[in-house]
Amino acid sequence: MATKQNQRSAEQNIPIDVHFNKLLDWLINRRHCTQEWHTSLAVIRQNINQAIQDMPAMEEITQLLEGTYVNYFHCVKIVAMLKDSESGKKNMFGQYSSQKMKDWVEIIRMYEKDGVYLGETAQMIGRNVNYEIPALKKQIAKCQQVQKECDKKEADYVAKAAELRKKYDSRCKELGIVGKKIKSELSALVKDLPMTFNKIADSSKDLQEAVQFYGDFVNFVMNSQKHQETCVTMLKYVQNSGDTTTYEWRTGTKPEKVEETPILIDLGDEQDQHDATENIDWDIGADVEADIDFGEEIDFDISEITVEQGGTETEDQNPSNQSLEPDSDSNGIDWSDTVLVEHPSKGGTEEGVAKGVDALTILDNPVTRTKFMDDLMELEAFLTQRICEMDGNRDLDIISTSQFQNAPSSVQVDKNKVVTMASKVKDILSQLTSVKMHHLLLIRNSPRYVDRLRDSLKQTLSLADKMVFYEKEMIVKKKEVLEEQRQMEPKLDVIIKRTKEMQSQMEGEISIKYKDRPVNIMGEINMI
């Protein structure tokens, strides 16, 4: 007898382990609830909704029902609270006199019939663990991921905005302007071109020694004075006469009157670029979560802009009967992309009056300027070659030395002196081939070009402001997502808490049915 009692006591202490996903099937198989429990649940939910409408104003009940799904265990707590109030009084027949109390007692009775409350609670536990809690966690994780992406994009937009503004400032520096009123500043620089050309013409006088060295060298090698006279003729002319008009260079006499063609640049639409971009409405919509990829950003290079070719070619010839056709120099700048006013033919030219192309100075006229630059590059090539020969190997140096033993002293120039000559030539060439000079000459010969140049610069600045706009939108988006996360986190805490409570309540209810044997609901529910 004692052995059987000990055996029963041992069996009583064996725990009942049920996986939460199989809890509902376990309850149905052991007949703790029927398979049609959900059909009765619909009526119970309807009664609960009606009973809630007529609840007394009790703080405990309000907190219990606020923001949660009312289940069987909530109904038990509500009845316990109502018993302590006026609604809990009974009449002489032992029945509750309050209709509220009768309603809730009836709801509990319907719940307990056929174990409906056990089936509902098991289903709620499974739904919360499998769907509700993972969905909220996933949404919170997504919010955190979006915040990280917003931080990254915000940093990218800040960097891109700074890069674009730096590029804008760099391009303005190349053009020699501040960049606040582009057209006005460029117009002022174009008006200063004659002064710049005069300075270049004056600088060319410093090349007389290099020109003399080149001429003497050619005279010695070719053994002919004729070749010396035809070397760098345009450069010699500018050195001797300065930046004269094309008329004077062509005819050999100064004009009595110069009719210059005015440069007409429309400044009517000019405005401060920094103020203009601040008022731009990008109108990209409120949804900025769309991924904006600037990996294929367009690089606007102002040095690549050209103007439409216009004007006509002149048929006049210089004193040496050489064709005055525009051409491209060795630096890749096409000086033929200019618009010039064609001067009248020889027969119709007014004597002593320089107008049209003839009114332009040597360095202002694309044709004569190209010849001047060709002479400079010819001189530069000669000096560079001489430096290379002086730096050559020993055998070449011996041959060169023996070849020039009988050369005049003007040809036997020290290497350092030749390097200095080449440096001066390169300095003048750099002034004529700079990005700033290129654009100023295009503006000088085609005033429409200034609008295109302004628009290109403005577009770079507009892109910088657009990056700032996107940066602000990322800040707003980050705040919205952060607020969404803050709203979901309390909901997650509540549903986890309710699920843990239902787990404990279900374990207690099942334990009662098995004579207080320990019951454990297993699975992921213990890791939420």
Short mmCIF file of C-alpha atoms in Angstrom, two decimals:
data_model
loop_
_atom_site.label_atom_id
_atom_site.label_comp_id
_atom_site.label_asym_id
_atom_site.label_seq_id
_atom_site.Cartn_x
_atom_site.Cartn_y
_atom_site.Cartn_z
CA MET A 1 0.00 0.00 0.00
CA ALA A 2 2.79 2.40 0.93
CA THR A 3 4.55 1.55 -2.31
CA LYS A 4 1.49 2.49 -4.37
CA GLN A 5 1.11 5.74 -2.49
CA ASN A 6 4.77 6.58 -3.10
CA GLN A 7 4.35 5.72 -6.76
CA ARG A 8 1.30 7.99 -7.04
CA SER A 9 3.19 10.77 -5.23
CA ALA A 10 6.08 10.41 -7.65
CA GLU A 11 3.72 10.55 -10.62
CA GLN A 12 2.10 13.64 -9.13
CA ASN A 13 5.45 15.47 -9.26
CA ILE A 14 6.18 14.63 -12.90
CA PRO A 15 5.78 17.93 -14.88
CA ILE A 16 3.54 18.23 -17.90
CA ASP A 17 5.49 19.85 -20.78
CA VAL A 18 3.48 21.21 -23.70
CA HIS A 19 4.85 23.16 -26.67
CA PHE A 20 2.95 26.42 -27.14
CA ASN A 21 2.32 25.66 -30.83
CA LYS A 22 0.68 22.33 -29.91
CA LEU A 23 -1.17 23.61 -26.86
CA LEU A 24 -4.57 23.99 -28.59
CA ASP A 25 -4.41 20.52 -30.14
CA TRP A 26 -3.31 19.10 -26.77
CA LEU A 27 -6.33 20.63 -25.03
CA ILE A 28 -8.76 19.31 -27.69
CA ASN A 29 -7.24 15.80 -27.66
CA ARG A 30 -7.61 15.60 -23.88
CA ARG A 31 -11.18 16.92 -24.09
CA HIS A 32 -10.48 20.04 -22.03
CA CYS A 33 -12.21 22.02 -24.80
CA THR A 34 -14.30 21.05 -27.78
CA GLN A 35 -13.20 21.35 -31.38
CA GLU A 36 -16.06 23.83 -32.05
CA TRP A 37 -15.06 26.21 -29.25
CA HIS A 38 -14.68 29.15 -31.69
CA THR A 39 -18.39 29.03 -32.62
CA SER A 40 -19.36 29.88 -29.02
CA LEU A 41 -16.66 32.54 -28.85
CA ALA A 42 -18.46 34.78 -31.33
CA VAL A 43 -21.47 35.11 -29.01
CA ILE A 44 -19.21 35.69 -26.01
CA ARG A 45 -17.34 38.52 -27.80
CA GLN A 46 -20.65 40.18 -28.65
CA ASN A 47 -21.77 40.04 -25.01
CA ILE A 48 -18.41 41.45 -23.84
CA ASN A 49 -18.71 44.42 -26.24
CA GLN A 50 -22.20 45.20 -24.90
CA ALA A 51 -21.17 44.80 -21.26
CA ILE A 52 -18.21 47.15 -21.64
CA GLN A 53 -20.50 49.97 -22.82
CA ASP A 54 -22.22 50.11 -19.41
CA MET A 55 -19.26 49.80 -17.05
CA PRO A 56 -19.04 51.91 -13.87
CA ALA A 57 -16.40 54.63 -13.69
CA MET A 58 -13.78 52.70 -11.74
CA GLU A 59 -10.10 53.50 -12.30
CA GLU A 60 -9.00 49.89 -11.80
CA ILE A 61 -11.43 48.61 -14.43
CA THR A 62 -10.50 51.39 -16.86
CA GLN A 63 -6.79 50.55 -16.59
CA LEU A 64 -7.55 46.86 -17.02
CA LEU A 65 -9.57 47.33 -20.21
CA GLU A 66 -7.48 50.12 -21.76
CA GLY A 67 -5.72 49.12 -24.98
CA THR A 68 -5.99 45.35 -24.60
CA TYR A 69 -8.00 42.37 -25.79
CA VAL A 70 -10.48 41.35 -23.06
CA ASN A 71 -10.19 37.61 -22.34
CA TYR A 72 -11.57 35.22 -19.74
CA PHE A 73 -9.08 36.16 -17.04
CA HIS A 74 -9.95 39.86 -17.45
CA CYS A 75 -13.61 38.98 -16.98
CA VAL A 76 -12.79 37.16 -13.73
CA LYS A 77 -10.95 40.27 -12.46
CA ILE A 78 -13.86 42.53 -13.45
CA VAL A 79 -16.33 40.35 -11.53
CA ALA A 80 -14.05 40.44 -8.49
CA MET A 81 -13.91 44.24 -8.68
CA LEU A 82 -17.69 44.56 -9.10
CA LYS A 83 -18.29 42.38 -6.03
CA ASP A 84 -16.60 45.05 -3.91
CA SER A 85 -18.83 47.76 -5.37
CA GLU A 86 -22.58 48.46 -5.27
CA SER A 87 -23.05 46.14 -8.20
CA GLY A 88 -21.99 43.16 -6.06
CA LYS A 89 -25.01 43.22 -3.76
CA LYS A 90 -27.43 40.27 -3.81
CA ASN A 91 -31.18 40.15 -3.21
CA MET A 92 -33.07 37.96 -0.79
CA PHE A 93 -32.96 35.04 -3.21
CA GLY A 94 -29.16 35.08 -3.35
CA GLN A 95 -29.03 36.55 -6.82
CA TYR A 96 -27.17 39.66 -7.96
CA SER A 97 -29.44 42.68 -8.14
CA SER A 98 -27.19 44.56 -10.63
CA GLN A 99 -27.62 43.81 -14.33
CA LYS A 100 -23.91 44.61 -14.90
CA MET A 101 -22.95 41.87 -12.47
CA LYS A 102 -25.37 39.41 -14.08
CA ASP A 103 -23.92 40.14 -17.52
CA TRP A 104 -20.33 39.51 -16.51
CA VAL A 105 -21.18 36.38 -14.51
CA GLU A 106 -23.02 35.06 -17.56
CA ILE A 107 -19.99 35.79 -19.74
CA ILE A 108 -17.75 33.81 -17.37
CA ARG A 109 -20.23 30.90 -17.41
CA MET A 110 -20.25 30.85 -21.22
CA TYR A 111 -16.43 30.97 -21.24
CA GLU A 112 -16.12 27.99 -18.89
CA LYS A 113 -18.69 25.89 -20.75
CA ASP A 114 -16.86 23.35 -22.92
CA GLY A 115 -13.51 25.00 -22.07
CA VAL A 116 -13.94 27.89 -24.53
CA TYR A 117 -11.60 30.12 -22.51
CA LEU A 118 -8.82 27.51 -22.72
CA GLY A 119 -9.08 27.32 -26.51
CA GLU A 120 -9.15 31.12 -26.86
CA THR A 121 -6.16 31.64 -24.56
CA ALA A 122 -4.12 28.94 -26.33
CA GLN A 123 -4.90 30.52 -29.68
CA MET A 124 -3.94 34.01 -28.42
CA ILE A 125 -0.64 32.72 -27.06
CA GLY A 126 0.22 31.12 -30.40
CA ARG A 127 -0.80 34.20 -32.40
CA ASN A 128 1.19 36.56 -30.18
CA VAL A 129 4.37 34.48 -30.18
CA ASN A 130 4.26 33.55 -33.87
CA TYR A 131 2.97 36.76 -35.44
CA GLU A 132 2.27 39.82 -33.28
CA ILE A 133 5.54 39.99 -31.34
CA PRO A 134 7.81 39.15 -34.34
CA ALA A 135 5.97 41.71 -36.49
CA LEU A 136 6.48 44.48 -33.94
CA LYS A 137 10.14 43.51 -33.46
CA LYS A 138 10.65 43.49 -37.22
CA GLN A 139 9.03 46.90 -37.56
CA ILE A 140 11.20 48.33 -34.77
CA ALA A 141 14.31 46.83 -36.40
CA LYS A 142 13.26 48.39 -39.71
CA CYS A 143 12.89 51.77 -38.02
CA GLN A 144 16.39 51.43 -36.58
CA GLN A 145 17.75 50.45 -40.00
CA VAL A 146 16.06 53.44 -41.63
CA GLN A 147 17.62 55.72 -39.01
CA LYS A 148 21.08 54.37 -39.86
CA GLU A 149 20.40 54.87 -43.57
CA CYS A 150 19.20 58.42 -42.89
CA ASP A 151 22.40 59.15 -40.96
CA LYS A 152 24.50 57.78 -43.83
CA LYS A 153 22.56 59.65 -46.51
CA GLU A 154 22.64 62.83 -44.46
CA ALA A 155 26.43 62.60 -44.24
CA ASP A 156 26.62 61.88 -47.99
CA TYR A 157 24.46 64.88 -48.85
CA VAL A 158 26.54 67.15 -46.60
CA ALA A 159 29.73 65.92 -48.29
CA LYS A 160 28.25 66.30 -51.79
CA ALA A 161 26.98 69.80 -51.01
CA ALA A 162 30.41 70.82 -49.74
CA GLU A 163 32.08 69.24 -52.79
CA LEU A 164 29.76 71.03 -55.23
CA ARG A 165 30.23 74.39 -53.51
CA LYS A 166 33.98 73.83 -53.56
CA LYS A 167 33.76 73.04 -57.27
CA TYR A 168 31.69 76.18 -57.84
CA ASP A 169 34.23 78.32 -55.98
CA SER A 170 37.07 76.66 -57.90
CA ARG A 171 35.45 77.39 -61.26
CA CYS A 172 34.74 80.96 -60.26
CA LYS A 173 38.38 81.30 -59.21
CA GLU A 174 39.48 79.99 -62.61
CA LEU A 175 37.37 82.69 -64.23
CA GLY A 176 38.65 85.34 -61.84
CA ILE A 177 35.20 86.20 -60.43
CA VAL A 178 33.57 86.05 -56.99
CA GLY A 179 30.45 84.29 -58.28
CA LYS A 180 27.71 86.44 -56.75
CA LYS A 181 26.66 88.24 -59.94
CA ILE A 182 28.27 86.16 -62.66
CA LYS A 183 27.22 88.08 -65.77
CA SER A 184 28.15 91.48 -64.31
CA GLU A 185 31.54 90.20 -63.12
CA LEU A 186 32.31 88.53 -66.45
CA SER A 187 31.21 91.64 -68.32
CA ALA A 188 33.66 93.70 -66.27
CA LEU A 189 36.48 91.25 -67.07
CA VAL A 190 35.69 91.35 -70.79
CA LYS A 191 35.93 95.13 -70.73
CA ASP A 192 39.40 94.78 -69.20
CA LEU A 193 40.62 92.55 -72.05
CA PRO A 194 42.34 95.40 -73.98
CA MET A 195 44.39 96.22 -70.89
CA THR A 196 45.29 92.53 -70.50
CA PHE A 197 46.34 92.30 -74.15
CA ASN A 198 48.55 95.38 -73.77
CA LYS A 199 50.28 93.77 -70.80
CA ILE A 200 50.90 90.60 -72.82
CA ALA A 201 52.26 92.67 -75.69
CA ASP A 202 54.59 94.46 -73.26
CA SER A 203 55.67 91.09 -71.82
CA SER A 204 56.57 89.87 -75.30
CA LYS A 205 59.35 92.48 -75.39
CA ASP A 206 61.13 90.39 -72.76
CA LEU A 207 61.48 87.69 -75.44
CA GLN A 208 63.70 89.77 -77.73
CA GLU A 209 66.79 87.94 -76.54
CA ALA A 210 65.11 84.57 -77.20
CA VAL A 211 63.95 85.72 -80.66
CA GLN A 212 67.46 86.96 -81.47
CA PHE A 213 68.94 83.64 -80.30
CA TYR A 214 66.46 81.73 -82.46
CA GLY A 215 67.19 83.90 -85.50
CA ASP A 216 70.97 83.65 -85.13
CA PHE A 217 70.71 79.90 -84.67
CA VAL A 218 68.60 79.50 -87.84
CA ASN A 219 70.95 81.84 -89.75
CA PHE A 220 73.97 79.80 -88.67
CA VAL A 221 72.45 76.40 -89.44
CA MET A 222 70.75 77.37 -92.71
CA ASN A 223 73.53 79.77 -93.67
CA SER A 224 70.92 82.17 -94.99
CA GLN A 225 69.77 85.56 -93.78
CA LYS A 226 66.43 85.05 -95.55
CA HIS A 227 65.29 82.35 -93.13
CA GLN A 228 66.16 84.51 -90.14
CA GLU A 229 63.89 87.28 -91.40
CA THR A 230 60.86 84.94 -91.83
CA CYS A 231 61.07 83.47 -88.28
CA VAL A 232 58.25 84.40 -85.84
CA THR A 233 57.22 87.47 -87.84
CA MET A 234 54.01 88.11 -85.87
CA LEU A 235 55.86 87.94 -82.55
CA LYS A 236 58.47 90.42 -83.84
CA TYR A 237 55.71 92.74 -85.04
CA VAL A 238 54.03 92.80 -81.59
CA GLN A 239 57.39 93.33 -79.91
CA ASN A 240 58.15 96.32 -82.10
CA SER A 241 54.69 97.86 -82.59
CA GLY A 242 52.66 96.56 -79.65
CA ASP A 243 49.05 95.35 -79.83
CA THR A 244 48.01 97.49 -82.78
CA THR A 245 44.79 97.22 -84.78
CA THR A 246 44.50 94.61 -87.48
CA TYR A 247 44.13 97.49 -89.98
CA GLU A 248 47.55 98.87 -89.07
CA TRP A 249 49.14 95.42 -89.27
CA ARG A 250 47.50 94.73 -92.64
CA THR A 251 48.13 98.10 -94.28
CA GLY A 252 51.21 99.30 -92.44
CA THR A 253 49.57 102.65 -91.53
CA LYS A 254 47.65 103.76 -88.50
CA PRO A 255 43.92 104.27 -89.05
CA GLU A 256 42.53 107.77 -88.79
CA LYS A 257 39.37 106.43 -87.18
CA VAL A 258 38.52 103.17 -85.38
CA GLU A 259 34.89 102.03 -85.30
CA GLU A 260 34.78 99.31 -82.66
CA THR A 261 31.85 96.91 -82.41
CA PRO A 262 30.33 97.27 -78.92
CA ILE A 263 29.97 94.18 -76.69
CA LEU A 264 26.29 93.84 -75.86
CA ILE A 265 25.73 91.69 -72.76
CA ASP A 266 22.19 91.72 -71.38
CA LEU A 267 22.34 92.18 -67.60
CA GLY A 268 18.57 92.57 -67.18
CA ASP A 269 18.10 89.06 -65.75
CA GLU A 270 21.09 89.26 -63.41
CA GLN A 271 20.56 88.39 -59.76
CA ASP A 272 22.63 87.24 -56.81
CA GLN A 273 23.22 83.53 -57.36
CA HIS A 274 23.30 82.66 -53.64
CA ASP A 275 19.99 84.43 -53.00
CA ALA A 276 18.37 82.91 -56.08
CA THR A 277 19.10 79.31 -55.11
CA GLU A 278 17.76 79.76 -51.58
CA ASN A 279 14.24 80.39 -52.94
CA ILE A 280 14.09 77.29 -55.14
CA ASP A 281 11.14 74.96 -54.45
CA TRP A 282 12.38 71.54 -55.41
CA ASP A 283 8.89 69.99 -55.05
CA ILE A 284 10.13 66.43 -54.72
CA GLY A 285 7.24 65.31 -52.50
CA ALA A 286 7.01 64.41 -48.87
CA ASP A 287 8.14 60.81 -49.27
CA VAL A 288 11.90 61.07 -49.18
CA GLU A 289 12.45 57.46 -48.23
CA ALA A 290 12.90 56.65 -51.91
CA ASP A 291 16.54 55.83 -52.49
CA ILE A 292 18.18 58.70 -54.31
CA ASP A 293 21.34 57.43 -55.96
CA PHE A 294 23.84 60.06 -57.00
CA GLY A 295 26.39 57.56 -58.13
CA GLU A 296 25.99 58.74 -61.74
CA GLU A 297 26.23 62.41 -60.95
CA ILE A 298 26.63 64.64 -63.97
CA ASP A 299 29.92 66.49 -63.90
CA PHE A 300 29.39 69.95 -65.38
CA ASP A 301 32.71 71.14 -66.74
CA ILE A 302 32.59 74.77 -67.86
CA SER A 303 35.79 74.30 -69.85
CA GLU A 304 33.94 71.95 -72.23
CA ILE A 305 31.28 74.47 -73.27
CA THR A 306 31.55 75.84 -76.78
CA VAL A 307 29.57 78.39 -78.68
CA GLU A 308 27.89 78.04 -82.03
CA GLN A 309 30.16 78.91 -84.90
CA GLY A 310 29.07 82.07 -86.61
CA GLY A 311 30.33 84.90 -88.71
CA THR A 312 32.24 84.50 -91.99
CA GLU A 313 35.81 84.00 -92.98
CA THR A 314 37.84 86.99 -94.11
CA GLU A 315 39.55 86.93 -97.47
CA ASP A 316 42.16 89.59 -96.71
CA GLN A 317 45.77 88.54 -96.66
CA ASN A 318 48.69 89.78 -94.60
CA PRO A 319 51.75 91.43 -96.14
CA SER A 320 53.40 88.03 -96.47
CA ASN A 321 50.43 86.75 -98.52
CA GLN A 322 49.71 84.14 -95.83
CA SER A 323 46.13 82.93 -95.24
CA LEU A 324 44.48 84.31 -92.07
CA GLU A 325 42.41 81.25 -91.17
CA PRO A 326 41.48 80.51 -87.53
CA ASP A 327 42.99 77.32 -86.23
CA SER A 328 43.37 75.26 -83.08
CA ASP A 329 46.51 75.66 -81.01
CA SER A 330 48.54 72.87 -79.42
CA ASN A 331 46.69 73.26 -76.13
CA GLY A 332 43.46 71.97 -77.64
CA ILE A 333 41.62 75.32 -77.61
CA ASP A 334 39.64 75.87 -80.77
CA TRP A 335 39.78 79.59 -81.47
CA SER A 336 37.64 79.16 -84.59
CA ASP A 337 34.47 78.86 -82.47
CA THR A 338 33.93 82.60 -82.47
CA VAL A 339 31.50 85.05 -83.96
CA LEU A 340 33.15 87.94 -85.81
CA VAL A 341 31.74 90.86 -87.76
CA GLU A 342 32.93 90.64 -91.34
CA HIS A 343 34.52 93.85 -92.58
CA PRO A 344 33.71 95.16 -96.04
CA SER A 345 35.66 94.03 -99.07
CA LYS A 346 38.69 95.96 -100.23
CA GLY A 347 36.79 97.85 -102.85
CA GLY A 348 34.26 99.17 -100.33
CA THR A 349 36.65 99.91 -97.47
CA GLU A 350 36.69 103.52 -96.41
CA GLU A 351 40.26 104.81 -96.53
CA GLY A 352 41.76 105.43 -93.06
CA VAL A 353 38.80 103.93 -91.19
CA ALA A 354 39.20 100.65 -89.27
CA LYS A 355 35.97 98.82 -88.62
CA GLY A 356 34.77 95.27 -88.22
CA VAL A 357 37.67 92.85 -88.05
CA ASP A 358 40.15 95.62 -88.92
CA ALA A 359 39.13 97.46 -85.74
CA LEU A 360 40.20 94.51 -83.57
CA THR A 361 43.70 94.48 -82.15
CA ILE A 362 46.25 91.80 -83.03
CA LEU A 363 45.57 89.82 -79.85
CA ASP A 364 41.83 90.44 -79.96
CA ASN A 365 41.48 89.14 -83.51
CA PRO A 366 41.29 85.29 -83.44
CA VAL A 367 43.20 84.99 -86.72
CA THR A 368 46.18 87.17 -85.82
CA ARG A 369 46.14 85.95 -82.23
CA THR A 370 46.50 82.39 -83.51
CA LYS A 371 49.53 83.43 -85.59
CA PHE A 372 51.02 85.15 -82.55
CA MET A 373 50.53 82.01 -80.47
CA ASP A 374 51.97 79.84 -83.24
CA ASP A 375 55.10 81.94 -83.15
CA LEU A 376 55.31 81.57 -79.39
CA MET A 377 54.91 77.79 -79.63
CA GLU A 378 57.50 77.64 -82.40
CA LEU A 379 59.94 79.55 -80.22
CA GLU A 380 59.08 77.37 -77.22
CA ALA A 381 59.65 74.19 -79.24
CA PHE A 382 63.05 75.44 -80.40
CA LEU A 383 64.17 76.37 -76.87
CA THR A 384 62.89 73.07 -75.46
CA GLN A 385 64.79 71.15 -78.13
CA ARG A 386 67.98 73.05 -77.35
CA ILE A 387 67.60 72.24 -73.65
CA CYS A 388 67.13 68.56 -74.49
CA GLU A 389 70.24 68.60 -76.67
CA MET A 390 72.22 70.20 -73.88
CA ASP A 391 70.92 67.54 -71.46
CA GLY A 392 71.60 64.71 -73.97
CA ASN A 393 74.12 61.89 -73.71
CA ARG A 394 77.86 62.43 -73.92
CA ASP A 395 78.24 61.41 -77.57
CA LEU A 396 75.52 63.82 -78.65
CA ASP A 397 77.09 66.55 -76.55
CA ILE A 398 80.49 66.00 -78.25
CA ILE A 399 78.94 66.16 -81.72
CA SER A 400 76.98 69.26 -80.78
CA THR A 401 80.06 70.90 -79.35
CA SER A 402 82.15 70.16 -82.42
CA GLN A 403 79.36 71.39 -84.70
CA PHE A 404 79.10 74.77 -82.99
CA GLN A 405 82.85 75.39 -82.52
CA ASN A 406 82.78 77.99 -85.31
CA ALA A 407 79.36 79.41 -84.33
CA PRO A 408 79.11 83.06 -83.24
CA SER A 409 78.92 83.81 -79.53
CA SER A 410 75.21 84.67 -79.82
CA VAL A 411 74.47 81.02 -80.69
CA GLN A 412 76.69 79.50 -77.99
CA VAL A 413 74.30 80.35 -75.11
CA ASP A 414 74.52 78.86 -71.64
CA LYS A 415 71.88 76.24 -70.75
CA ASN A 416 70.56 78.19 -67.74
CA LYS A 417 69.97 81.17 -69.99
CA VAL A 418 68.01 79.02 -72.45
CA VAL A 419 65.89 77.66 -69.58
CA THR A 420 65.09 81.22 -68.52
CA MET A 421 64.09 82.13 -72.09
CA ALA A 422 61.78 79.07 -72.31
CA SER A 423 60.20 79.95 -68.97
CA LYS A 424 59.30 83.44 -70.20
CA VAL A 425 57.76 82.05 -73.38
CA LYS A 426 55.69 79.52 -71.42
CA ASP A 427 54.48 82.26 -69.09
CA ILE A 428 53.05 84.33 -71.96
CA LEU A 429 51.51 81.23 -73.55
CA SER A 430 49.86 80.26 -70.27
CA GLN A 431 48.22 83.70 -70.08
CA LEU A 432 46.74 83.27 -73.54
CA THR A 433 45.65 79.64 -73.11
CA SER A 434 44.24 79.79 -69.57
CA VAL A 435 40.65 78.73 -68.89
CA LYS A 436 39.81 82.27 -67.89
CA MET A 437 41.15 83.75 -71.14
CA HIS A 438 39.41 81.05 -73.19
CA HIS A 439 35.98 81.91 -71.76
CA LEU A 440 36.55 85.66 -71.88
CA LEU A 441 37.44 85.49 -75.57
CA LEU A 442 34.36 83.40 -76.30
CA ILE A 443 32.23 85.95 -74.46
CA ARG A 444 34.01 88.77 -76.30
CA ASN A 445 33.13 87.30 -79.69
CA SER A 446 29.73 85.84 -78.76
CA PRO A 447 27.88 87.67 -75.93
CA ARG A 448 25.27 84.88 -75.88
CA TYR A 449 27.92 82.60 -74.45
CA VAL A 450 27.84 84.40 -71.11
CA ASP A 451 24.29 83.12 -70.52
CA ARG A 452 25.38 79.53 -71.13
CA LEU A 453 28.37 79.96 -68.87
CA ARG A 454 26.20 81.52 -66.16
CA ASP A 455 23.67 78.69 -66.42
CA SER A 456 26.39 76.06 -66.12
CA LEU A 457 27.80 77.66 -62.98
CA LYS A 458 24.32 78.21 -61.58
CA GLN A 459 23.47 74.55 -62.10
CA THR A 460 26.42 73.50 -59.98
CA LEU A 461 25.30 75.82 -57.19
CA SER A 462 21.70 74.63 -57.54
CA LEU A 463 22.82 71.03 -57.15
CA ALA A 464 24.62 72.00 -53.93
CA ASP A 465 21.42 73.58 -52.59
CA LYS A 466 19.51 70.48 -53.65
CA MET A 467 21.86 68.36 -51.56
CA VAL A 468 21.15 70.63 -48.58
CA PHE A 469 17.42 70.17 -49.20
CA TYR A 470 17.81 66.38 -49.24
CA GLU A 471 19.88 66.58 -46.08
CA LYS A 472 17.06 68.41 -44.27
CA GLU A 473 14.54 65.86 -45.58
CA MET A 474 16.67 63.04 -44.16
CA ILE A 475 16.63 64.78 -40.76
CA VAL A 476 12.83 65.03 -40.90
CA LYS A 477 12.51 61.40 -42.01
CA LYS A 478 14.76 60.27 -39.20
CA LYS A 479 12.62 62.09 -36.63
CA GLU A 480 9.44 60.53 -38.04
CA VAL A 481 10.88 57.01 -37.92
CA LEU A 482 12.25 57.60 -34.41
CA GLU A 483 8.80 58.70 -33.26
CA GLU A 484 7.26 55.61 -34.85
CA GLN A 485 9.74 53.43 -33.00
CA ARG A 486 8.95 55.16 -29.69
CA GLN A 487 5.25 54.44 -30.22
CA MET A 488 5.78 50.75 -31.04
CA GLU A 489 8.19 49.90 -28.22
CA PRO A 490 5.55 50.34 -25.42
CA LYS A 491 3.10 48.23 -27.49
CA LEU A 492 5.70 45.48 -27.75
CA ASP A 493 6.34 45.61 -24.00
CA VAL A 494 2.61 45.38 -23.27
CA ILE A 495 1.96 42.42 -25.58
CA ILE A 496 5.00 40.56 -24.21
CA LYS A 497 3.77 41.19 -20.68
CA ARG A 498 0.21 40.01 -21.53
CA THR A 499 1.55 36.89 -23.26
CA LYS A 500 3.67 36.00 -20.22
CA GLU A 501 0.61 36.49 -18.00
CA MET A 502 -1.52 34.23 -20.22
CA GLN A 503 1.25 31.61 -20.15
CA SER A 504 1.27 31.64 -16.36
CA GLN A 505 -2.55 31.59 -16.17
CA MET A 506 -2.81 28.68 -18.62
CA GLU A 507 -0.20 26.70 -16.69
CA GLY A 508 -2.22 27.27 -13.53
CA GLU A 509 -5.54 26.24 -15.12
CA ILE A 510 -4.10 23.05 -16.60
CA SER A 511 -2.35 22.24 -13.31
CA ILE A 512 -5.69 22.41 -11.49
CA LYS A 513 -7.19 19.87 -13.89
CA TYR A 514 -4.31 17.44 -13.16
CA LYS A 515 -4.34 17.69 -9.39
CA ASP A 516 -1.77 20.48 -9.16
CA ARG A 517 0.88 18.74 -11.24
CA PRO A 518 3.51 21.22 -12.48
CA VAL A 519 2.80 22.38 -16.05
CA ASN A 520 5.35 23.98 -18.39
CA ILE A 521 4.44 25.62 -21.70
CA MET A 522 7.59 25.19 -23.79
CA GLY A 523 9.05 26.75 -26.94
CA GLU A 524 9.92 30.25 -28.18
CA ILE A 525 7.45 31.75 -25.74
CA ASN A 526 10.18 31.53 -23.11
CA MET A 527 12.56 33.62 -25.25
CA ILE A 528 10.37 36.60 -26.14
#
